[in-house]
Coordinates of C-alpha atoms in Angstrom, one line a residue:
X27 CA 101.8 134.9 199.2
X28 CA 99.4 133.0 196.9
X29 CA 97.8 135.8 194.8
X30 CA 94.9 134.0 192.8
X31 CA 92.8 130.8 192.8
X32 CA 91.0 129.7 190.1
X33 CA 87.6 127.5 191.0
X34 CA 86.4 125.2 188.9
X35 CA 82.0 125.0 189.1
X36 CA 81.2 122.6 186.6
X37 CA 81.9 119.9 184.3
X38 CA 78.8 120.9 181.7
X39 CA 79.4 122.4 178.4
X40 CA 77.3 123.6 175.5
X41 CA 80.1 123.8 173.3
X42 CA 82.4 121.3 172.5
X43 CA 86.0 123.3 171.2
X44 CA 88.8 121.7 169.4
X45 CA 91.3 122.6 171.3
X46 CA 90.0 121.9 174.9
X47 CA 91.8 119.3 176.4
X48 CA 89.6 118.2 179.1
X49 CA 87.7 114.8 179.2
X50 CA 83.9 115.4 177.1
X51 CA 83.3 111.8 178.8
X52 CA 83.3 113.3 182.6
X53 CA 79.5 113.2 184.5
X54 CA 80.7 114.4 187.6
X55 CA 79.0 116.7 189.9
X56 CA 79.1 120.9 190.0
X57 CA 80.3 122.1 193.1
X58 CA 78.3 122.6 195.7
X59 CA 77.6 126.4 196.9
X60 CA 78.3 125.8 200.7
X61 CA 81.9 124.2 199.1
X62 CA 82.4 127.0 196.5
X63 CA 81.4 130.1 199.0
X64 CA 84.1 127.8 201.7
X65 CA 86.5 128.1 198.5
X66 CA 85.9 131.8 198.9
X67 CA 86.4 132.1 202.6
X68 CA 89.5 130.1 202.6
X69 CA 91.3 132.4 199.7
X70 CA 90.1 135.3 201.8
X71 CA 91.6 134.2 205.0
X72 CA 95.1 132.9 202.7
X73 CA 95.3 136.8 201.2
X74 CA 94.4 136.0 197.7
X75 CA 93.8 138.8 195.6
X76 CA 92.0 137.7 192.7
X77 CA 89.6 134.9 192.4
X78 CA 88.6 133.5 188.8
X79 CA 85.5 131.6 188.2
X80 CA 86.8 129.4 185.1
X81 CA 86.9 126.1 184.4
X82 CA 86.3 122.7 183.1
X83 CA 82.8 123.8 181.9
X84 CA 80.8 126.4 181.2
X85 CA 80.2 128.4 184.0
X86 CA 77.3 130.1 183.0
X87 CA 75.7 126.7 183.1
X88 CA 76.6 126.7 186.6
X89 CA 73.0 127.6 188.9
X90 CA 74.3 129.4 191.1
X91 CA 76.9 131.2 189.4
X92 CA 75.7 135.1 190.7
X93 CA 75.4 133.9 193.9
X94 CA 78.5 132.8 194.2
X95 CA 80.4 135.8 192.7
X96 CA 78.3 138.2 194.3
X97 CA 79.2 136.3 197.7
X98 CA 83.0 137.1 196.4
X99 CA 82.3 140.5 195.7
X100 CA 80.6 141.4 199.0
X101 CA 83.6 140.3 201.1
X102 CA 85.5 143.6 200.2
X103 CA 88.6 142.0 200.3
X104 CA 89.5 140.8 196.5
X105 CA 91.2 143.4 194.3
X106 CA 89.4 141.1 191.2
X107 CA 87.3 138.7 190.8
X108 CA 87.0 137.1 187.2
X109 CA 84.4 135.1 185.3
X110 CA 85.3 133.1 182.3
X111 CA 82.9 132.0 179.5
X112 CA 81.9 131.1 175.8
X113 CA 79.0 133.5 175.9
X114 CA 76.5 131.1 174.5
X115 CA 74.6 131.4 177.9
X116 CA 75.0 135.0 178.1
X117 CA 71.3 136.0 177.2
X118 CA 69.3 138.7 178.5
X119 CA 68.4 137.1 181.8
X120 CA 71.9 136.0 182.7
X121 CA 73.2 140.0 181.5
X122 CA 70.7 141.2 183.9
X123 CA 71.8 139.1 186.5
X124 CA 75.4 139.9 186.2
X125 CA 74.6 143.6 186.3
X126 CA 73.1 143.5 189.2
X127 CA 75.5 142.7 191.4
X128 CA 76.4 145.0 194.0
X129 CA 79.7 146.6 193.0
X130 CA 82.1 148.3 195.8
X131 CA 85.3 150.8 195.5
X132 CA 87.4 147.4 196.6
X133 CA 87.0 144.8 194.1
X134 CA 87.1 145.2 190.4
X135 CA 84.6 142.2 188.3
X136 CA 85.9 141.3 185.0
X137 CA 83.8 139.4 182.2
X138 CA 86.4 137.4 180.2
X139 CA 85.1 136.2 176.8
X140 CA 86.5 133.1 174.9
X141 CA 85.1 133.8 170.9
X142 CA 87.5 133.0 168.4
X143 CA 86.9 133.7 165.0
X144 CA 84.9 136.1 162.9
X145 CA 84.4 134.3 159.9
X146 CA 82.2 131.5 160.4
X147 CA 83.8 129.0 159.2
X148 CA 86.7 129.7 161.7
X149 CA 84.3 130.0 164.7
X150 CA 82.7 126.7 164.2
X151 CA 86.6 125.3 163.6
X152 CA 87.6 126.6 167.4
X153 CA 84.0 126.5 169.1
X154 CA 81.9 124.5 167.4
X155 CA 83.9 121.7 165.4
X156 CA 81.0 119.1 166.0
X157 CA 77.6 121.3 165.6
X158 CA 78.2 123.0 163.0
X159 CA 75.8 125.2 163.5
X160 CA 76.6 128.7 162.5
X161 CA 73.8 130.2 164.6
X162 CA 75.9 129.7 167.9
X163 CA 78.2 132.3 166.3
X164 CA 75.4 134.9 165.7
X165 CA 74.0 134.1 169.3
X166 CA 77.4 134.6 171.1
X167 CA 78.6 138.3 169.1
X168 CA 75.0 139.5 169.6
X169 CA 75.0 138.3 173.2
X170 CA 78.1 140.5 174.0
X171 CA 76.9 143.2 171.9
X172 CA 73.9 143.2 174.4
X173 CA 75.5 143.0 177.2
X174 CA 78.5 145.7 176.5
X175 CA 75.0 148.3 175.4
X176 CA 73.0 147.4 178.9
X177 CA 76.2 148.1 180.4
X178 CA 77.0 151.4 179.5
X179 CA 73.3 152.2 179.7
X180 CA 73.4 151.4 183.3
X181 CA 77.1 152.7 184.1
X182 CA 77.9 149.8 186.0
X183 CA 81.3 149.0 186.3
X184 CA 82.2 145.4 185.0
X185 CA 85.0 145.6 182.1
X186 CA 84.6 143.3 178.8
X187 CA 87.5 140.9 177.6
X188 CA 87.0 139.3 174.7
X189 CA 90.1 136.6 173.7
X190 CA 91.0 135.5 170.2
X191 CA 93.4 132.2 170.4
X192 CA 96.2 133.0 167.0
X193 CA 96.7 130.1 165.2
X194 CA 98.2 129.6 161.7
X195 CA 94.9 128.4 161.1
X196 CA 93.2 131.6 161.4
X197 CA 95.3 134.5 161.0
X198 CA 94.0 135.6 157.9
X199 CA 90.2 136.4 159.7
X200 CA 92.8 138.0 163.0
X201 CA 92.4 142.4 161.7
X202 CA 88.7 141.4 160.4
X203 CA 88.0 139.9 164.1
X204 CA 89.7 143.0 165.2
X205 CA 88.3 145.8 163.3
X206 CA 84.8 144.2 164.0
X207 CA 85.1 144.4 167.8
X208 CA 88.0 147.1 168.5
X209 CA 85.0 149.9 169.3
X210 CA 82.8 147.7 171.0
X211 CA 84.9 146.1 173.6
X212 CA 86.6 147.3 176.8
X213 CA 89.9 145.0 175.2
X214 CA 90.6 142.3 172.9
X215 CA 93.0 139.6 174.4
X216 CA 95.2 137.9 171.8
X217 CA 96.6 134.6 173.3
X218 CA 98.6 131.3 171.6
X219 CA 97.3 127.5 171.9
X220 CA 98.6 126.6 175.4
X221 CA 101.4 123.9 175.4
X222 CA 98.8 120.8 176.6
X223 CA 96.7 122.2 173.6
X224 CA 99.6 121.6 170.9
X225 CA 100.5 118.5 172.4
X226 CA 96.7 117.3 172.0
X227 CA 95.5 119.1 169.0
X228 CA 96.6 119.7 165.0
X229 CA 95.9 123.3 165.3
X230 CA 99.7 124.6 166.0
X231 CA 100.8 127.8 167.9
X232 CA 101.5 130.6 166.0
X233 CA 104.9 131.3 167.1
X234 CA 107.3 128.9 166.3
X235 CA 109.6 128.8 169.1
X236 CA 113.3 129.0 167.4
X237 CA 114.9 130.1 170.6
X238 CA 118.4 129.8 170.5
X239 CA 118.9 130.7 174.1
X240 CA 116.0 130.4 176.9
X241 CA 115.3 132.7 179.7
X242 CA 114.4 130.5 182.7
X243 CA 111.9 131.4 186.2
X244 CA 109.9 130.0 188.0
X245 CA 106.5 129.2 186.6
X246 CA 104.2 132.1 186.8
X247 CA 101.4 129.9 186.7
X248 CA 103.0 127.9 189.8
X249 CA 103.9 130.7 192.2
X250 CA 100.9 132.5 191.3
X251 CA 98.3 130.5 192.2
X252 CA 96.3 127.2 192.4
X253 CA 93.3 125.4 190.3
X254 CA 90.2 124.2 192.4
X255 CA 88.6 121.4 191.0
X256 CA 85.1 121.2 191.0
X257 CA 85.2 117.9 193.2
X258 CA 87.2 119.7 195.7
X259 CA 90.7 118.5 194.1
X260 CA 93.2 121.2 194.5
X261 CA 96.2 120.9 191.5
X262 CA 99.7 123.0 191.1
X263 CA 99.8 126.1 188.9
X264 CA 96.1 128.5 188.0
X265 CA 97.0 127.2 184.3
X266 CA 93.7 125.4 183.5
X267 CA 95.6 124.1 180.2
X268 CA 96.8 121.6 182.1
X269 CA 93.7 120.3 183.9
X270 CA 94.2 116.5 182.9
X271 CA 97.8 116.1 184.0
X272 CA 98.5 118.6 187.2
X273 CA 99.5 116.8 190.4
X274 CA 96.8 116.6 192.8
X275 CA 98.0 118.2 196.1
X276 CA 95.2 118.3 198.5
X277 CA 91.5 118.1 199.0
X278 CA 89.6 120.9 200.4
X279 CA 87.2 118.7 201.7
X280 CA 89.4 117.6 204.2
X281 CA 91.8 120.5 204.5
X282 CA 91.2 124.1 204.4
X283 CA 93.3 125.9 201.6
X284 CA 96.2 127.3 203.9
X285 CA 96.5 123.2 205.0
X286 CA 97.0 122.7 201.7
X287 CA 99.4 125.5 200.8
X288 CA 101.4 124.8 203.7
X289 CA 101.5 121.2 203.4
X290 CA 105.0 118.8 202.1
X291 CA 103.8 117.7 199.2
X292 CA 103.0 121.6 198.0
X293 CA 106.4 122.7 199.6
X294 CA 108.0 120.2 197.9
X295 CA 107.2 120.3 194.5
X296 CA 107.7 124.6 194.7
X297 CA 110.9 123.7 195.9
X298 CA 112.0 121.8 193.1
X299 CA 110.0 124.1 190.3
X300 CA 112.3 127.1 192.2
X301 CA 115.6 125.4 192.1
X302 CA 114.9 123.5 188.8
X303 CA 115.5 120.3 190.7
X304 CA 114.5 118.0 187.5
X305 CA 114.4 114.8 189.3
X306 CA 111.4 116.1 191.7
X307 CA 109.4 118.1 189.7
X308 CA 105.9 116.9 188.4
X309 CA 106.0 115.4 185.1
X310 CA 103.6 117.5 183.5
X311 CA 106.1 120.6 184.4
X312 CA 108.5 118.8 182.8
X313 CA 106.2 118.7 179.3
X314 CA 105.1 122.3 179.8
X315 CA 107.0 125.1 177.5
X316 CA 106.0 127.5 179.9
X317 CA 108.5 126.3 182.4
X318 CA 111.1 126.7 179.5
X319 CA 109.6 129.4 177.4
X320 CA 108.1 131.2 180.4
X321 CA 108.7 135.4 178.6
X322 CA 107.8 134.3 174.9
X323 CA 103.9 132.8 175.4
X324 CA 101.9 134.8 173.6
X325 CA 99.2 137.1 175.8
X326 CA 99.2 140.5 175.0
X327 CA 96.4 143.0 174.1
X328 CA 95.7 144.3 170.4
X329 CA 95.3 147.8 171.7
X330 CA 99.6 147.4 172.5
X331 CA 99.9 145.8 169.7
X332 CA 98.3 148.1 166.6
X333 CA 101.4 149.9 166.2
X334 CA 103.6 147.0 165.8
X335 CA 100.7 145.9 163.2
X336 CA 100.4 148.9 161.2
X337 CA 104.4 149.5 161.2
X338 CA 105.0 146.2 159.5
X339 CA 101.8 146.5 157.1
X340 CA 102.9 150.1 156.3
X341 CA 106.3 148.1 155.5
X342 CA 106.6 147.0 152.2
X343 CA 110.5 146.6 151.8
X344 CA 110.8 144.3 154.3
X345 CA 112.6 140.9 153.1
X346 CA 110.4 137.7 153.6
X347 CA 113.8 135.6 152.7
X348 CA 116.2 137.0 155.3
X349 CA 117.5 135.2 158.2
X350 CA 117.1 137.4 161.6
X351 CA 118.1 137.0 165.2
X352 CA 116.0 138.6 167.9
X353 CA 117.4 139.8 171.1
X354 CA 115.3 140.9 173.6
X355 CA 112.7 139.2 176.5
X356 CA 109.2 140.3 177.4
X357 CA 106.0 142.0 175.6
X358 CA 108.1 144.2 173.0
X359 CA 109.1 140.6 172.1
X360 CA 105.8 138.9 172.2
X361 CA 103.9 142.0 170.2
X362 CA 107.1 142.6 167.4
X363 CA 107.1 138.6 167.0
X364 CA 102.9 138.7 167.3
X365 CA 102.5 141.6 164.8
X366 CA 105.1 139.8 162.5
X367 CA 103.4 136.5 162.4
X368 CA 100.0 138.3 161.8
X369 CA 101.2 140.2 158.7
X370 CA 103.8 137.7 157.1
X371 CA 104.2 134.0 156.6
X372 CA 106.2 133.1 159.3
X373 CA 107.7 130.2 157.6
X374 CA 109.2 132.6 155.0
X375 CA 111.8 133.8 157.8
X376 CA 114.1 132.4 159.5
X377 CA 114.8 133.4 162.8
X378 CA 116.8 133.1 166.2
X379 CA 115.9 134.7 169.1
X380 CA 118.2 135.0 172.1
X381 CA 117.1 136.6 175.2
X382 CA 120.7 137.3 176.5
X383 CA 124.5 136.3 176.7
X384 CA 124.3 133.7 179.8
X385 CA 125.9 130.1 179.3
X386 CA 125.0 127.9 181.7
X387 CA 123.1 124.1 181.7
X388 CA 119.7 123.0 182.6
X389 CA 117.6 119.4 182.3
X390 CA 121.0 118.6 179.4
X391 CA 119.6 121.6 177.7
X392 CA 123.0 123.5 176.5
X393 CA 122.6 127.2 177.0
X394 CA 125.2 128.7 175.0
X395 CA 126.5 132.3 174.4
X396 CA 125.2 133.5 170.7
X397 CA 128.2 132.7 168.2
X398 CA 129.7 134.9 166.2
X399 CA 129.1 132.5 163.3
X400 CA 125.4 132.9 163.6
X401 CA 125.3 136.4 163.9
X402 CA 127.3 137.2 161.2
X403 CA 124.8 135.7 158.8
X404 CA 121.9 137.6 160.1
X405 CA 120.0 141.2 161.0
X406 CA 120.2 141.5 164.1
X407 CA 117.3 143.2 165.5
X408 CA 117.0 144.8 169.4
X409 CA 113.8 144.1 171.3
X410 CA 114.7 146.7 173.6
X411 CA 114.5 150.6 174.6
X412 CA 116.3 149.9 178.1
X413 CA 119.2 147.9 176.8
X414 CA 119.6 148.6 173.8
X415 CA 122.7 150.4 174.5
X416 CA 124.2 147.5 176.3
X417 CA 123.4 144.9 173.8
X418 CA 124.8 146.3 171.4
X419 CA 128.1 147.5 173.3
X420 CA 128.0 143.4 173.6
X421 CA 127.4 142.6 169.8
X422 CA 130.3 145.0 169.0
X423 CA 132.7 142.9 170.9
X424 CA 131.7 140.3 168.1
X425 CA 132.3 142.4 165.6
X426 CA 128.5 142.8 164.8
X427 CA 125.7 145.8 164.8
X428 CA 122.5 145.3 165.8
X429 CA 119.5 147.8 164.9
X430 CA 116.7 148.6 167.6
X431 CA 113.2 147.1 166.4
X432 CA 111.2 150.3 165.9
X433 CA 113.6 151.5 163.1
X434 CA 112.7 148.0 161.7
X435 CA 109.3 148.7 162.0
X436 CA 109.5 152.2 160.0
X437 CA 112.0 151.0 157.4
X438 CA 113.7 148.4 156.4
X439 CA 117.5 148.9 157.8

């Protein structure tokens, strides 16, 4: 079952971000409200669960913007509905508006917040690279600020995100960002440069990505949802990163959205993303880590990650020079690797990380089992309370010890 659609309203900005990806040149036309509030109807009848107003602009630039998500709202059927912006529109008219719409017991609305930097300088680097002005910066953290207070003074329900994108261009201002906003918001998102983003832009991802071994699924962007277009277009995968090079695989102005889901061309290219049939599969799946790297992007909360953060900075024996291999998959992964990253020059380490011992082949990518040669020259550290037991039972047949990542954390083993 498709569980989220993300519509795209509009094609205006007021900011103009280094690392978006999508075409500053494009004059096309918002959606219409009869098409978007259709859009609606169409997820409700196909059982989505969430719907995400996103996109390829602005969407607080978008008109009709409250009408439209309180339309979503009041159809009682979406566990979440969620509304992506800069903030730079999010005045006192626009906080009112949001507030007032009608909540229910069935839907929860989320108000996702894209602010990177706390130092100015760093802000106008992500945000703002061609204004320069350092005023948008005061406008967007005191627009929040007034929103998150009118908020709580009128209990209404709507939970704050605010998301910081790591780079190794800004991880020094990371704990100030942190420290500045951890009391004042519901949670602070900390998130990598999507793939497209590296591919397009200087700034680099924060985490290299040394894997030795790869764990491979299906896309979650892919099997979980689809990207509405503002024109109607309706592209593979809810990963907006990808915008300028997803497959186009229907039209909703000429089919509804279950046409669409159920049609060849959709079947087809899930088909080939779920058996990792490389011939068939669209190209830009092909370019896109996440089909590769899927466990290891970084998206994880700083509330889970503190204790990873004060471990390491609490850590002062820890050896910059010494080589490491990682076992483990998931968030203890992301969050030990994150926390690392943030603390230490990752380019003083070098590491491996191997999510498990499976040989196989995929797209004449070797997958090999983890030699004994490589290990032997490392720490081994265990990304894992569940298996730590069994990973290591397997390391011993190699004649090696590995030591669980929390005593890492505490001391250096």
């Amino acid at each position: 079952m498709m569980k989220a659609i993300t519509i795209g309203v509009n094609y205006k900005c007021n900011l103009n971000c280094t690392f978006c990806v999508l075409d500053k040149n494009i004059k096309a036309a918002e959606i219409s409200v009869d098409d978007c509030k259709k859009n609606i109807d169409y997820a409700a009848q196909a059982g989505v669960e969430t719907i995400i107003f996103s996109g390829y602009g602005e969407t607080l630039l978008y008109p009709d913007i409250i009408e439209v998500i309180a339309y979503a709202v009041n159809k009682r059927v979406f566990k979440n509905i969620s509304l992506y912006t800069n903030a730079l529109a999010l005045d006192e008219q626009m906080t009112e508006n949001l507030l007032n719409i009608e909540e229910n017991d069935v839907t929860r609305f989320r108000l996702f917040i894209s602010a990177t930097g706390y130092d100015y300088n760093v802000y106008n680097s992500f945000q703002n690279p061609y204004y320069k002005d350092v005023t948008f910066r005061d406008k967007v953290y005191k627009n929040v600020q007034y929103f998150i207070n009118q908020r709580n003074q009128n209990k209404v329900k709507i939970r704050a995100v605010i998301k910081y994108i790591l780079a190794d261009e800004n991880k020094h201002d990371f704990l100030d960002y942190c420290r500045f906003w951890e009391d004042k918001i519901d949670e602070i998102i900390i998130t990598s440069l999507y793939p497209a983003f590296n591919q397009l832009q200087s700034f680099k991802s924060i985490v290299d990505k040394n894997y030795y071994n790869t764990k491979m699924t299906l896309c979650s962007f892919f099997k979980t949802g689809v990207d509405i277009a503002p024109n109607q277009d309706v592209l593979i995968c809810c990963n907006g990163a990808c915008a300028v090079a997803k497959p186009i695989v229907g039209n909703l102005k000429k089919q509804t959205l279950s046409e669409v889901l159920n049609s060849k061309k959709y079947k087809d290219y899930y088909k080939a993303l779920e058996e990792f049939d490389v011939e068939n599969m669209p190209k830009c799946c092909l370019d896109c880590e996440f089909l590769f790297f899927n466990e290891y992007n970084i998206v994880v909360t700083y509330s889970s990650l503190k204790q990873y953060l004060e471990g390491l900075l609490n850590n002062k024996k820890i050896d910059k020079n010494e080589k490491i291999a990682f076992f483990g998959a998931g968030v203890i992964l992301k969050r030990f690797l994150t926390a690392l990253d943030v603390v230490y020059d990752k380019r003083l380490f070098d590491y491996v990380i191997i999510d498990s011992f499976k040989e196989g082949r995929f797209a004449n990518k070797d997958i090999q089992k983890p030699s004994k040669v490589i290990l032997d020259e490392r720490k081994i550290i265990i990304c894992s309370d569940t298996y730590f037991d069994d990973i290591n039972n397997s390391l011993n047949k190699l004649g090696v010890e590995g030591i669980l990542y929390s005593n890492y954390l505490s001391k250096s083993a």
